[in-house]
Coordinates of C-alpha atoms in Angstrom, one line a residue:
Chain A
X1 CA -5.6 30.7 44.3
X2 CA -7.5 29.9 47.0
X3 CA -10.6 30.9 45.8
X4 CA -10.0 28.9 42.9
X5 CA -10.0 25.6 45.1
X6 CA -12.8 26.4 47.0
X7 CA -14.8 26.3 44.2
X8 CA -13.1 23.6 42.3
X9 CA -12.8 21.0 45.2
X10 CA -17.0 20.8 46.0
X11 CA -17.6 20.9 42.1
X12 CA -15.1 18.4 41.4
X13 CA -16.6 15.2 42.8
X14 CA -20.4 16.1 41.3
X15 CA -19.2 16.8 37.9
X16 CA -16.7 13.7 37.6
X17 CA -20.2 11.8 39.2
X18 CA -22.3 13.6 36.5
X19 CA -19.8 12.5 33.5
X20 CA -19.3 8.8 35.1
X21 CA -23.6 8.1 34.7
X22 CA -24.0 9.3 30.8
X23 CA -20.9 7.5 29.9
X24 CA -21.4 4.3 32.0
X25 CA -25.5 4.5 30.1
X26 CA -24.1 5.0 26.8
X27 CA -22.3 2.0 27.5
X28 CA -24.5 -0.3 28.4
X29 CA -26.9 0.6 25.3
X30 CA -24.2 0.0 23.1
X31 CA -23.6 -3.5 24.8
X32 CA -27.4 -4.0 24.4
X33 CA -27.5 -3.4 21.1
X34 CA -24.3 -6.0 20.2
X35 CA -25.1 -8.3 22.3
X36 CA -28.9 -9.0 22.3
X37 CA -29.4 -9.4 18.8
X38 CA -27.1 -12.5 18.3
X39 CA -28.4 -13.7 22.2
X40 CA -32.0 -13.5 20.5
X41 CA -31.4 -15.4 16.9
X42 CA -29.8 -18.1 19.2
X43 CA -32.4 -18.5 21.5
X44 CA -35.1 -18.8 18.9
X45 CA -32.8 -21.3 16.9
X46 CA -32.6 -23.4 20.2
X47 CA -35.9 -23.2 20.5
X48 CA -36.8 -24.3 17.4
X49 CA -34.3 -27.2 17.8
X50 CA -35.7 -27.9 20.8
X51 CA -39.2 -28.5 19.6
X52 CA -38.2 -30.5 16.2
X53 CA -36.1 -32.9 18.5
X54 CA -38.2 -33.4 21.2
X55 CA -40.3 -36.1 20.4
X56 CA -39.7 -39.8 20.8
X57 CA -39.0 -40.7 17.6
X58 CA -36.9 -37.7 16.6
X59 CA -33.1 -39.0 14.8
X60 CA -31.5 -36.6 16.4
X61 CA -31.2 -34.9 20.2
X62 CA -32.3 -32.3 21.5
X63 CA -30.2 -29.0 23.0
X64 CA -31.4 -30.4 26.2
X65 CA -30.4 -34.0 26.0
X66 CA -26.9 -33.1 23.9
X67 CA -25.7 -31.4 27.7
X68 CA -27.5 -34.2 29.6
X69 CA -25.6 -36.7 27.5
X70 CA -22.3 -34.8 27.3
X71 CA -21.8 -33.0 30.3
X72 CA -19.2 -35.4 32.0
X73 CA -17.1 -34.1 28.1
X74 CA -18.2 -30.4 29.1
X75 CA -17.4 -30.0 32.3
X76 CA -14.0 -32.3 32.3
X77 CA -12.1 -31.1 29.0
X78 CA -8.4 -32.4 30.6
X79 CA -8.9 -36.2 31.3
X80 CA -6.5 -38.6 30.2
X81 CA -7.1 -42.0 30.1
X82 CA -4.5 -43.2 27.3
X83 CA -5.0 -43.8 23.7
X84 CA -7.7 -41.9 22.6
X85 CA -10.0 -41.8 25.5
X86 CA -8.9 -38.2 26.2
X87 CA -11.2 -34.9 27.1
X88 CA -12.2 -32.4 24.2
X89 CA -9.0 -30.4 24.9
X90 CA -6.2 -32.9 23.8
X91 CA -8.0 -33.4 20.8
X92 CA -8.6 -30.1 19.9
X93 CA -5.0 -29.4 20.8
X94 CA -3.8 -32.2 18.6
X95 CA -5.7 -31.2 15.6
X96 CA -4.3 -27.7 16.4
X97 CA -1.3 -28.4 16.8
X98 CA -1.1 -30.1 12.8
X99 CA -2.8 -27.1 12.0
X100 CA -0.1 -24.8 13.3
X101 CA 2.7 -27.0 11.8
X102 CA 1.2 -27.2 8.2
X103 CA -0.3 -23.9 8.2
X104 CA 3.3 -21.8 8.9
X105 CA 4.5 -24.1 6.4
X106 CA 1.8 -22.8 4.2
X107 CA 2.5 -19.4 5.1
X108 CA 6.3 -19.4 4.4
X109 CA 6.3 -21.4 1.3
X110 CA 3.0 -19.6 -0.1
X111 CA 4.8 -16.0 0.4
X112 CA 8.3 -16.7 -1.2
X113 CA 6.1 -18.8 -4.3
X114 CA 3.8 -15.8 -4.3
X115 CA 6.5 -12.8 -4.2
X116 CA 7.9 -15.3 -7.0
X117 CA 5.3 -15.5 -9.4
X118 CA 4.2 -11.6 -8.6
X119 CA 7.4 -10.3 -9.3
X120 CA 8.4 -12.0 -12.5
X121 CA 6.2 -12.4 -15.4
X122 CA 8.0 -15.5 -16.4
X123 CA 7.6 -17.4 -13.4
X124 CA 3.8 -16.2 -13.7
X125 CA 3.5 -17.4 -16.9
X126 CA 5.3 -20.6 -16.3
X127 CA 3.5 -21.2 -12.5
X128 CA 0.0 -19.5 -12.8
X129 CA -1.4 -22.4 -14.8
X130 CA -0.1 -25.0 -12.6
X131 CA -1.6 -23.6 -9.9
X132 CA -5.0 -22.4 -11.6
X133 CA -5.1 -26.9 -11.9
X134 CA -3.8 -27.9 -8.5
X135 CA -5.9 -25.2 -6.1
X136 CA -9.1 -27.1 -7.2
X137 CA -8.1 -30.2 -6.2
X138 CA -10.1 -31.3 -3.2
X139 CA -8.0 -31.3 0.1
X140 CA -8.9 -34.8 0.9
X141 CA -7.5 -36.2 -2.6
X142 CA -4.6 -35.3 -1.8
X143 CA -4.3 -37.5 1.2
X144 CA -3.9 -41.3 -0.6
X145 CA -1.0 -39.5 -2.5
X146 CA 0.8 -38.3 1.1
X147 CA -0.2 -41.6 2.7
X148 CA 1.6 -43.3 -0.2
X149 CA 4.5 -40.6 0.3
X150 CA 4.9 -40.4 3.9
X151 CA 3.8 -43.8 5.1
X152 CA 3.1 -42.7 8.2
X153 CA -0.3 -40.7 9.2
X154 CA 0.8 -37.6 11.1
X155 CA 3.1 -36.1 8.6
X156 CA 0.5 -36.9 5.9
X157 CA -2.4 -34.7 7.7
X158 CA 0.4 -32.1 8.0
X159 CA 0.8 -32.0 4.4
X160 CA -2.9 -32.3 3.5
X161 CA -3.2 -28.9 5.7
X162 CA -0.2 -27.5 4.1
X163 CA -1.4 -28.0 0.1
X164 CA -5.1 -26.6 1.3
X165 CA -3.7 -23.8 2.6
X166 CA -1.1 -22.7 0.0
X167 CA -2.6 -21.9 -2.6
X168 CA -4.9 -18.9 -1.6
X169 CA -1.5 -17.2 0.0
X170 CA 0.6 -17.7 -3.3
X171 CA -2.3 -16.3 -5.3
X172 CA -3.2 -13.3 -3.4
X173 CA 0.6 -12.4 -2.4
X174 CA 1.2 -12.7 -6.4
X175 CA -1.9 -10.2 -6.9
X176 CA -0.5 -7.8 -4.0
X177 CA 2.8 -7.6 -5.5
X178 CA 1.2 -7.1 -9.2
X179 CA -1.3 -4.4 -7.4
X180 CA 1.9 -2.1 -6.1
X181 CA 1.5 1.0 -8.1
X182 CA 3.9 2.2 -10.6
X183 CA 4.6 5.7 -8.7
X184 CA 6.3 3.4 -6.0
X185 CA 8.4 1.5 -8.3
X186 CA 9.6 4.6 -10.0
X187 CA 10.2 6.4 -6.7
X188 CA 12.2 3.4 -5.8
X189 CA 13.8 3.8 -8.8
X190 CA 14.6 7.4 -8.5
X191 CA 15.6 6.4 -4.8
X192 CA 17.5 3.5 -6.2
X193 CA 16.7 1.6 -3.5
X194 CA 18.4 -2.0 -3.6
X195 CA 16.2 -5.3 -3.9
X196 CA 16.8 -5.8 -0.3
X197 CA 15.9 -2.1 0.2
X198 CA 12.9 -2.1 -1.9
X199 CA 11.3 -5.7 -0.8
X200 CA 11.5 -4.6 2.8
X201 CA 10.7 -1.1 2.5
X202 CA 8.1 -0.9 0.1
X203 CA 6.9 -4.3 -1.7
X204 CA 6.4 -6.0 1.5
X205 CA 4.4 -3.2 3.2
X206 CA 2.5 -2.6 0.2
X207 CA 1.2 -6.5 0.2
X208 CA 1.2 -7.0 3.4
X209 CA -3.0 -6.7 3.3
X210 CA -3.2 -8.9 0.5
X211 CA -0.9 -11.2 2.2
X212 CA -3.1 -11.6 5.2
X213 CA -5.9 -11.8 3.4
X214 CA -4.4 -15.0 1.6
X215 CA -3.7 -16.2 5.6
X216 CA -6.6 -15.3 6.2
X217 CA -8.6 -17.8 3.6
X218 CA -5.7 -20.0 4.3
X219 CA -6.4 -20.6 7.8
X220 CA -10.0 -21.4 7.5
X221 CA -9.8 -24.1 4.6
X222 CA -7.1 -25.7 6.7
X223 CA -9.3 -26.0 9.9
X224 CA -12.2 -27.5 7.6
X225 CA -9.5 -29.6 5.8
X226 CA -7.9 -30.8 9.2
X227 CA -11.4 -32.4 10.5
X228 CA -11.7 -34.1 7.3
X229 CA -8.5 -35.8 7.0
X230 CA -8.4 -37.2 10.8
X231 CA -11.5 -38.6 10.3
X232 CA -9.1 -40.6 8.0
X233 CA -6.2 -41.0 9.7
X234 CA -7.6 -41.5 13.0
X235 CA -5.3 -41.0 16.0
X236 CA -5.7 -38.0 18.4
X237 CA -8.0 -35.2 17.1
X238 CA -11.2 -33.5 16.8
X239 CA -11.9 -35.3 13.4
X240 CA -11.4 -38.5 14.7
X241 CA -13.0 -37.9 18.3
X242 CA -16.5 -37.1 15.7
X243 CA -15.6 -39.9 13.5
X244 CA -15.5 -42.2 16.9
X245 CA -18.5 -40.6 18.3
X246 CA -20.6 -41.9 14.9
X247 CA -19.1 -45.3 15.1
X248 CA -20.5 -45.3 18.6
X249 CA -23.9 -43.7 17.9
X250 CA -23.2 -41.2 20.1
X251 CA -24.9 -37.4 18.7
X252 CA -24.9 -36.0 21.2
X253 CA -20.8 -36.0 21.5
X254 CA -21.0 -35.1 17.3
X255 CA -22.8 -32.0 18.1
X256 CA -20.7 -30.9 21.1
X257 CA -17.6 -31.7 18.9
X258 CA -19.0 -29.4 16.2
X259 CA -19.6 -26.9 18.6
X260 CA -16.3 -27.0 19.7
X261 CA -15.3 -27.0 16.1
X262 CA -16.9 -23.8 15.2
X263 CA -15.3 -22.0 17.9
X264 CA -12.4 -22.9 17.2
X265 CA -12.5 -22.1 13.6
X266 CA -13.8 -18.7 14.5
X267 CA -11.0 -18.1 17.0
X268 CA -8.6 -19.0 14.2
X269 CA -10.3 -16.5 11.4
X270 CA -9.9 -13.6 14.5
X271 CA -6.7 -14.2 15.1
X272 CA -5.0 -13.6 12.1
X273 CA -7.5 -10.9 11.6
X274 CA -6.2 -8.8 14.6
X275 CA -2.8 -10.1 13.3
X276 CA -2.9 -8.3 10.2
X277 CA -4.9 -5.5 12.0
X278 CA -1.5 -4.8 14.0
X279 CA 1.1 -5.5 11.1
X280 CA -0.7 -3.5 8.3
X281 CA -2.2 -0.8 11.0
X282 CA -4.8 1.4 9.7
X283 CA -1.9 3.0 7.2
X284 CA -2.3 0.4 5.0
X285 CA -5.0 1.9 2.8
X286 CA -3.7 4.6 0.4
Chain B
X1 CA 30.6 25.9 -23.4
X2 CA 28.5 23.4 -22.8
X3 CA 25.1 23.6 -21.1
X4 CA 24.3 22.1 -17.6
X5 CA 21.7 19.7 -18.7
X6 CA 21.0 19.3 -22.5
X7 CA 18.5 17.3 -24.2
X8 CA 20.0 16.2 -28.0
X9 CA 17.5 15.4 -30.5
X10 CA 15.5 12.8 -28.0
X11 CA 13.2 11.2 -29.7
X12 CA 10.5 8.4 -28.7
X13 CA 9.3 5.7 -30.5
X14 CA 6.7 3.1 -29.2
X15 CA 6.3 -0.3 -31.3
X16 CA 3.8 -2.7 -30.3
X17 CA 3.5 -5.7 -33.0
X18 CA 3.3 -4.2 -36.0
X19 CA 2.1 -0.7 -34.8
X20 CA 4.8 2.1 -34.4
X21 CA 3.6 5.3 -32.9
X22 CA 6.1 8.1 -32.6
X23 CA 5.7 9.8 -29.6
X24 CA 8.7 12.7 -29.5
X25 CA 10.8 13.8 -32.1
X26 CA 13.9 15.5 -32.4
X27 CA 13.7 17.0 -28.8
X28 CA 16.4 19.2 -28.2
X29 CA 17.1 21.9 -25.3
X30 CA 19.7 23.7 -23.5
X31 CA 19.4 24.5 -20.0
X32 CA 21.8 26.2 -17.4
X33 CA 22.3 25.9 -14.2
X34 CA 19.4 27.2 -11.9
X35 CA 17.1 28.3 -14.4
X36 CA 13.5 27.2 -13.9
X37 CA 12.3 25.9 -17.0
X38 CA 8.4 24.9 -17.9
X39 CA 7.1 22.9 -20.8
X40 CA 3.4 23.3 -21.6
X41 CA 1.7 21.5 -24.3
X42 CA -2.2 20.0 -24.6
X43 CA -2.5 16.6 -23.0
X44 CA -1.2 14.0 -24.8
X45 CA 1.8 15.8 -26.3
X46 CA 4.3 13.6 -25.0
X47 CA 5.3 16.4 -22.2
X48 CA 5.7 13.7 -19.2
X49 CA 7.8 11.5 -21.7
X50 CA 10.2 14.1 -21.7
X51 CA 10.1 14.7 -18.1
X52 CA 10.5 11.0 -17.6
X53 CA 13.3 10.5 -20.4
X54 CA 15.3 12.9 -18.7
X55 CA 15.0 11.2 -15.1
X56 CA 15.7 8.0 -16.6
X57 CA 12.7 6.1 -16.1
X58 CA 12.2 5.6 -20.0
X59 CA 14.8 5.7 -22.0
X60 CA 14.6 7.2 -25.4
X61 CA 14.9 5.5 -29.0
X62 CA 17.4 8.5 -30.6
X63 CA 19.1 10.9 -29.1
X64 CA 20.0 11.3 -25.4
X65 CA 20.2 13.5 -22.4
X66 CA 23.5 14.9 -21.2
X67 CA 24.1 16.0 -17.1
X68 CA 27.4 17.5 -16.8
X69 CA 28.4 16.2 -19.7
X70 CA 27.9 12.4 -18.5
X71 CA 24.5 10.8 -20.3
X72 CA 21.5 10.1 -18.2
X73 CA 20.7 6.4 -18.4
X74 CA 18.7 5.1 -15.3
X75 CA 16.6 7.2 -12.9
X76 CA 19.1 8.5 -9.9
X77 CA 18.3 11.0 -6.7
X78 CA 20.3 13.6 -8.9
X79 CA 17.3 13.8 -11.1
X80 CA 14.7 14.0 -8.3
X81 CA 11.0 13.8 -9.4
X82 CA 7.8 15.2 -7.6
X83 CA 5.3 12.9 -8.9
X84 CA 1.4 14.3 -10.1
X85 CA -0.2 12.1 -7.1
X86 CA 2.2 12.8 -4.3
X87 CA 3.4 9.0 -4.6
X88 CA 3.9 9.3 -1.0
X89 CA 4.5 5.8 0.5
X90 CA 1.4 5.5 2.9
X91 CA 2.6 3.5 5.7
X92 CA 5.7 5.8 6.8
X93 CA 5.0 9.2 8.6
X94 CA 5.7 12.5 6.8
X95 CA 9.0 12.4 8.5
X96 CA 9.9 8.7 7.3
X97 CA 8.9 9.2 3.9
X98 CA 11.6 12.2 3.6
X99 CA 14.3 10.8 5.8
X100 CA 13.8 7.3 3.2
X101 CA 15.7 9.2 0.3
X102 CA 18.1 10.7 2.8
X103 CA 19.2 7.8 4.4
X104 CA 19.7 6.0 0.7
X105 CA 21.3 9.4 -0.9
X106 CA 23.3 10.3 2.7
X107 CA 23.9 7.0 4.0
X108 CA 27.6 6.6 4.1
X109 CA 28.5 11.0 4.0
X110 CA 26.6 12.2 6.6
X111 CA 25.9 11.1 10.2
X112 CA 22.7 10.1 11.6
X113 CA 22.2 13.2 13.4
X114 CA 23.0 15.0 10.2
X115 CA 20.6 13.0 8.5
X116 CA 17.7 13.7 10.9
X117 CA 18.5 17.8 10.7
X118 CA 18.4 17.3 6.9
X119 CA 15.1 15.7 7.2
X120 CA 13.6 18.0 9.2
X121 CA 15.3 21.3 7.7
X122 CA 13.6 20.0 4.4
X123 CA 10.2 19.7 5.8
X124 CA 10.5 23.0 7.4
X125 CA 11.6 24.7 3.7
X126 CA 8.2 23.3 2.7
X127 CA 5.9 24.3 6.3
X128 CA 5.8 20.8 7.5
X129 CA 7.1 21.0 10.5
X130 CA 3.8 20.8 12.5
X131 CA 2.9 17.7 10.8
X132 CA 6.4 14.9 10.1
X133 CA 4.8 12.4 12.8
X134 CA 1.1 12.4 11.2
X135 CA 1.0 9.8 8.3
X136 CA 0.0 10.9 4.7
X137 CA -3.8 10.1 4.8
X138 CA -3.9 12.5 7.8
X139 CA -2.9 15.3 5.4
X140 CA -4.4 17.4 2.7
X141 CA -3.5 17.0 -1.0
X142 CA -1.9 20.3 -0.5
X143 CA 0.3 19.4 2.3
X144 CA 1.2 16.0 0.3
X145 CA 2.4 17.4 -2.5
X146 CA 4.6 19.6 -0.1
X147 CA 5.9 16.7 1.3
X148 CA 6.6 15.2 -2.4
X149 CA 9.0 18.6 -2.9
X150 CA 10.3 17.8 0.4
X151 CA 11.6 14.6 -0.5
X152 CA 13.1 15.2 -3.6
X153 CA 14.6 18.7 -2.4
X154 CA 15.8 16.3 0.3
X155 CA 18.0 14.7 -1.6
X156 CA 19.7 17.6 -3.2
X157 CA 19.3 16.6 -6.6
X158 CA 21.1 18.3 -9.7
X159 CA 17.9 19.2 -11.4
X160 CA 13.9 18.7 -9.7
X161 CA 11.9 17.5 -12.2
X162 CA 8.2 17.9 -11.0
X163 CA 5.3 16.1 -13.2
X164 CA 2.3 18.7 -13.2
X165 CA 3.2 19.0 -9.5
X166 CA -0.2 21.1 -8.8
X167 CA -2.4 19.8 -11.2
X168 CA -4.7 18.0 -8.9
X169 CA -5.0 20.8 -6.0
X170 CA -7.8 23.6 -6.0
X171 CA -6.7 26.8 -7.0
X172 CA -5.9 28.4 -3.6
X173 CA -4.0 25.5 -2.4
X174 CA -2.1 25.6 -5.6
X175 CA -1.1 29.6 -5.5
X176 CA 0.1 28.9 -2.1
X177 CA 2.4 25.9 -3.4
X178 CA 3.3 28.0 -6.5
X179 CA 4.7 31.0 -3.8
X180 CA 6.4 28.3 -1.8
X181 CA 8.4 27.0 -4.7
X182 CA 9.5 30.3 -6.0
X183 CA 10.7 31.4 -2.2
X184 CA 12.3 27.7 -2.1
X185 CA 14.0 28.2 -5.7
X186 CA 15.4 32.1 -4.5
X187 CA 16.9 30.6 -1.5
X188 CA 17.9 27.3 -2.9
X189 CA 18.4 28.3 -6.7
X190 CA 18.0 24.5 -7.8
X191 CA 17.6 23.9 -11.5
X192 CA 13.8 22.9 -12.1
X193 CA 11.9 21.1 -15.1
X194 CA 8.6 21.6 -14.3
X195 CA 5.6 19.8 -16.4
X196 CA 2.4 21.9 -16.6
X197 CA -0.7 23.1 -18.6
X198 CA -1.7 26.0 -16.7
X199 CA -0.4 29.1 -18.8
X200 CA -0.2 31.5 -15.4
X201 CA 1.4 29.2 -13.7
X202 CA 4.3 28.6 -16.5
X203 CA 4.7 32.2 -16.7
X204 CA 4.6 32.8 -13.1
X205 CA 7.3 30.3 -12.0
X206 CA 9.5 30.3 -15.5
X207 CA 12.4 31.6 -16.8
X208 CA 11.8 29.9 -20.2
X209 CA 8.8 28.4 -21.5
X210 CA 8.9 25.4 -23.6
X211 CA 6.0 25.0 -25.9
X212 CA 5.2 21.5 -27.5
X213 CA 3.5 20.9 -30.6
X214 CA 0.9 18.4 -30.5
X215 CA 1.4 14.5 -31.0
X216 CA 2.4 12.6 -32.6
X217 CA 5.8 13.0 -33.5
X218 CA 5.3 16.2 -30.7
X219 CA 8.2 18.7 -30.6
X220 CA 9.0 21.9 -29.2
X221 CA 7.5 24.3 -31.0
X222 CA 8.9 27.5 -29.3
X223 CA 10.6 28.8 -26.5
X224 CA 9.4 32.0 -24.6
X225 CA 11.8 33.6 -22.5
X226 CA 10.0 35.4 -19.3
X227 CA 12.1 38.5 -18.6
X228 CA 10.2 39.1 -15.6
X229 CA 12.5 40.4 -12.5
X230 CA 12.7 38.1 -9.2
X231 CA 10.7 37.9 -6.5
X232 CA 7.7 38.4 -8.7
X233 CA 4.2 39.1 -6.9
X234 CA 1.6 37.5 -8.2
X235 CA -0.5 40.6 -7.0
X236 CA 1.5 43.1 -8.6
X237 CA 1.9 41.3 -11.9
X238 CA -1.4 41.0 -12.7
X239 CA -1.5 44.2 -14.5
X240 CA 2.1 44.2 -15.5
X241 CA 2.7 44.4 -19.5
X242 CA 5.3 41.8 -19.8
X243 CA 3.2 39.8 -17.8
X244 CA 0.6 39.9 -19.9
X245 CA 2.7 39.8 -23.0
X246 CA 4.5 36.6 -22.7
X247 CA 0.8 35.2 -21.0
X248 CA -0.8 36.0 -24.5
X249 CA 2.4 34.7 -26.2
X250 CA 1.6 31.2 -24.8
X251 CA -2.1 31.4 -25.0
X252 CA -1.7 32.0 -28.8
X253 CA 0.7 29.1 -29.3
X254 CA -2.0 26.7 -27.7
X255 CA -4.9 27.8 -29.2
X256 CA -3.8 29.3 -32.0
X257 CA -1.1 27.5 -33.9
X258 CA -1.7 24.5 -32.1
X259 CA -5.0 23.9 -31.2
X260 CA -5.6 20.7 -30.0
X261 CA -7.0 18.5 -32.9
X262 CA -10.3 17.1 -30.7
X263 CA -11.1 20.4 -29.3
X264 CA -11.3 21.9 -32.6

């Protein structure tokens, strides 16, 4: 027992030293070789910006005159001076926050149309064609038609969001639901499991991935459809804030905007990616 | 006297437009209580159209199937089917995917605790125990399929009907599947229709062979009793003369009298 100690407790500290410096190395390379690539590309693309924009007569800024010009908008994201002389963040909030309204819209009504037209062949026959038409329709035609409907400019952005987004979750809900294999209808059936039963414990686990996947498209055409439309309907928004910035000549504030933007959009895509990550689990393949 | 489960003159036609294909004809059998019966035939015989007339899932154009008497007209947990590809549901646990047809069969006769014994005194008839928390693609095809048994022994159904149960495992896995059936059928002495096209294992596992004739119109052609004595040893029955008698019986009906018509 004792013995055992002795030569534990000296050992001990070394060898937990001795695993610490491979592991914390093998970390570091690994960071290294995620990270540097996408530093390097961006560097070079600055760079290259840089150098096209930096003469006098160039149209457009460059990287180093965009922060110059904008870095009252950088560095002060939560002023409020009324109207819509507000920082980045309440316009980014704004357009998210029509975004969130019209997309869970999208979501619900785009799940119980796509369980609809997945799980009878009538409603497939009777819908699909409809909705072959209307999902090609560009998102901003649809705005004169909500203005007209609405009369009034938030709820029409809302439903421009909600009509873009739709239509890839009623189509690839429909194709989850048609993809469910046979074997897990018939065990159903040999279970005879109840509809309740069987939508909960096997049709809606089974398209759940094809479900997100329609969110998933979803939530990116609405972010590119929400810019669009404010730009329209002015008001609060990111849209409107670049639409504002070109009436004003400013560039500088586009590019910082779309910056913003692309962030934004790519937060959105990740998020419902780690969302169906979690629901679906890694169980979801067969 | 009546049989336990008796198939009368099924027969199975299939029209699409103007087409009519006759899949099964005149179909009849008698089988008792606890027997294990096999029915072998090339593929494309219209075997798993029986199986499935018989658990309900197709229902056939003349005849019908009689349970205790009472006529077998949708797909119920008394007719229990172990599917060819597991069909285990892959986003429930080994455990879950039993305790599913337990809950729906034992819902409102036995308690919760009941049901969880149930669950996991079914996994242990088929070895399982060690794995009902890991989730099916964590298992081998082998240990799916034992699961598959699990369930529908689980839900303690009349007659197990099993689709070419072993039919996609290697041959070890499959002798070791073959020896846990027989030990769970000796303890358990269910009534089993089993689906196959490997003559030792018919023979092996059967009390009664059911030989098909080919399509279409497919029928049984024969029936070979197997008067081999219980437990049987696959070991020891290699060389045994019955064995070896109703094994040629079979392989003569198949490639004999009823050779398949491409492989001629």
């Amino acid at each position: 027992m004792t013995a055992l100690t002795e030569s534990q407790a000296p050992a001990s500290p070394l060898a937990r030293l001795a695993g610490i410096v491979p592991a914390t190395l093998a970390w570091l390379k690994n960071l290294v070789a995620n990270i540097l690539p996408p530093l390097v590309a961006l560097t070079v693309l600055l760079g290259v910006w840089q150098l096209l924009c930096m003469g006098t007569g160039a149209s457009l800024p460059a990287p180093s005159k965009v922060v110059t010009d904008t870095w009252t908008l950088i560095v002060n994201p939560f002023f409020d001076n009324g109207g819509t002389d507000k920082g980045l963040f309440w316009h980014l909030f704004a357009s998210l926050k029509r975004v969130a309204i019209g997309f869970s819209l999208a979501a619900v009504g785009g799940i119980l149309l796509g369980v609809l037209i997945g799980q009878s062949s009538l409603a497939y026959r009777g819908l699909d064609p409809i909705f072959q038409v209307l999902r090609t329709v560009p998102p901003l035609a649809w705005l004169p038609i909500s203005l007209a409907a609405f009369r009034n400019a938030d709820p029409s952005a809302i439903f421009v969001i909600f009509i873009t987004a739709v239509w890839p979750i009623i189509l690839n809900t429909a194709v989850g639901i048609r993809q469910i294999p046979q074997d897990y209808r018939n065990v159903a059936r040999v279970m005879r499991l109840t509809g309740p039963e069987y939508f909960f414990k096997i049709m809606l686990p089974a398209t759940v991935p094809y479900m997100f996947t329609g969110l998933r498209i979803g939530i990116g055409l609405s972010w590119l459809a929400i810019v669009a439309a404010e730009m329209l309907i002015g008001g609060v928004g990111i849209g409107f804030f670049i639409w504002d910035a070109w009436n004003s000549s400013l560039m500088s504030e586009i590019i910082l905007a779309l910056i913003y933007v692309g962030i934004v959009g790519f937060m959105l895509d990740r998020l419902i990616g780690l969302l169906a990550a979690r629901v679906s689990g890694p169980r979801a393949r067969s | 006297m009546t049989a336990y489960l008796s198939l009368e003159n099924v027969g199975m036609e299939f029209t699409r437009g103007k087409d009519r294909s006759v899949v099964l004809k005149d179909v009849g059998l008698k089988i008792d209580r606890g027997e294990f019966i096999s029915i072998i035939g090339h593929s494309g015989c219209g075997k798993s159209t029986v199986l499935n007339v018989v658990a309900g899932l197709l229902r056939c154009t003349t005849g019908g199937v009689l349970l205790e008497n009472r006529e077998v007209d949708s797909p119920g947990p008394d007719r229990a089917v172990v599917f060819q590809n597991h069909s285990l549901l892959p986003w429930l646990t080994v455990y879950d995917n039993v305790r599913l047809g337990v809950d729906k069969v034992f819902g409102r006769t036995k308690s919760r605790e009941e049901r969880h014994e149930w669950t996991l005194r079914n996994l242990s008839l088929v070895h399982m125990d060690h794995a009902v928390r890991k989730y099916p693609e964590e298992i081998s095809g082998g240990m799916k399929q034992r699961v598959g048994i699990a369930r529908a022994l689980a839900m303690e159904p009349k007659v197990l009907l099993m689709d070419e149960p072993f039919g996609a495992l290697d041959a070890l896995t499959r002798a070791h599947l073959q020896d846990s059936l027989m030990e769970i059928q000796t303890a358990l002495g269910n009534t089993v229709i089993m689906i196959t096209h490997d003559v030792d294992e018919a023979v092996l596992l059967s009390d009664r062979i059911v030989m098909m004739t080919n399509g279409p119109a497919a029928t049984i052609g024969q029936v070979l009793e197997v008067p081999l004595k219980r437990p049987r040893r696959r070991l020891e029955l290699a060389e045994d003369p019955t064995y070896t008698h109703c094994r040629g019986e079979v392989l003569r009906f198949l490639y004999e009298r009823h050779r398949h018509a491409e492989a001629a």
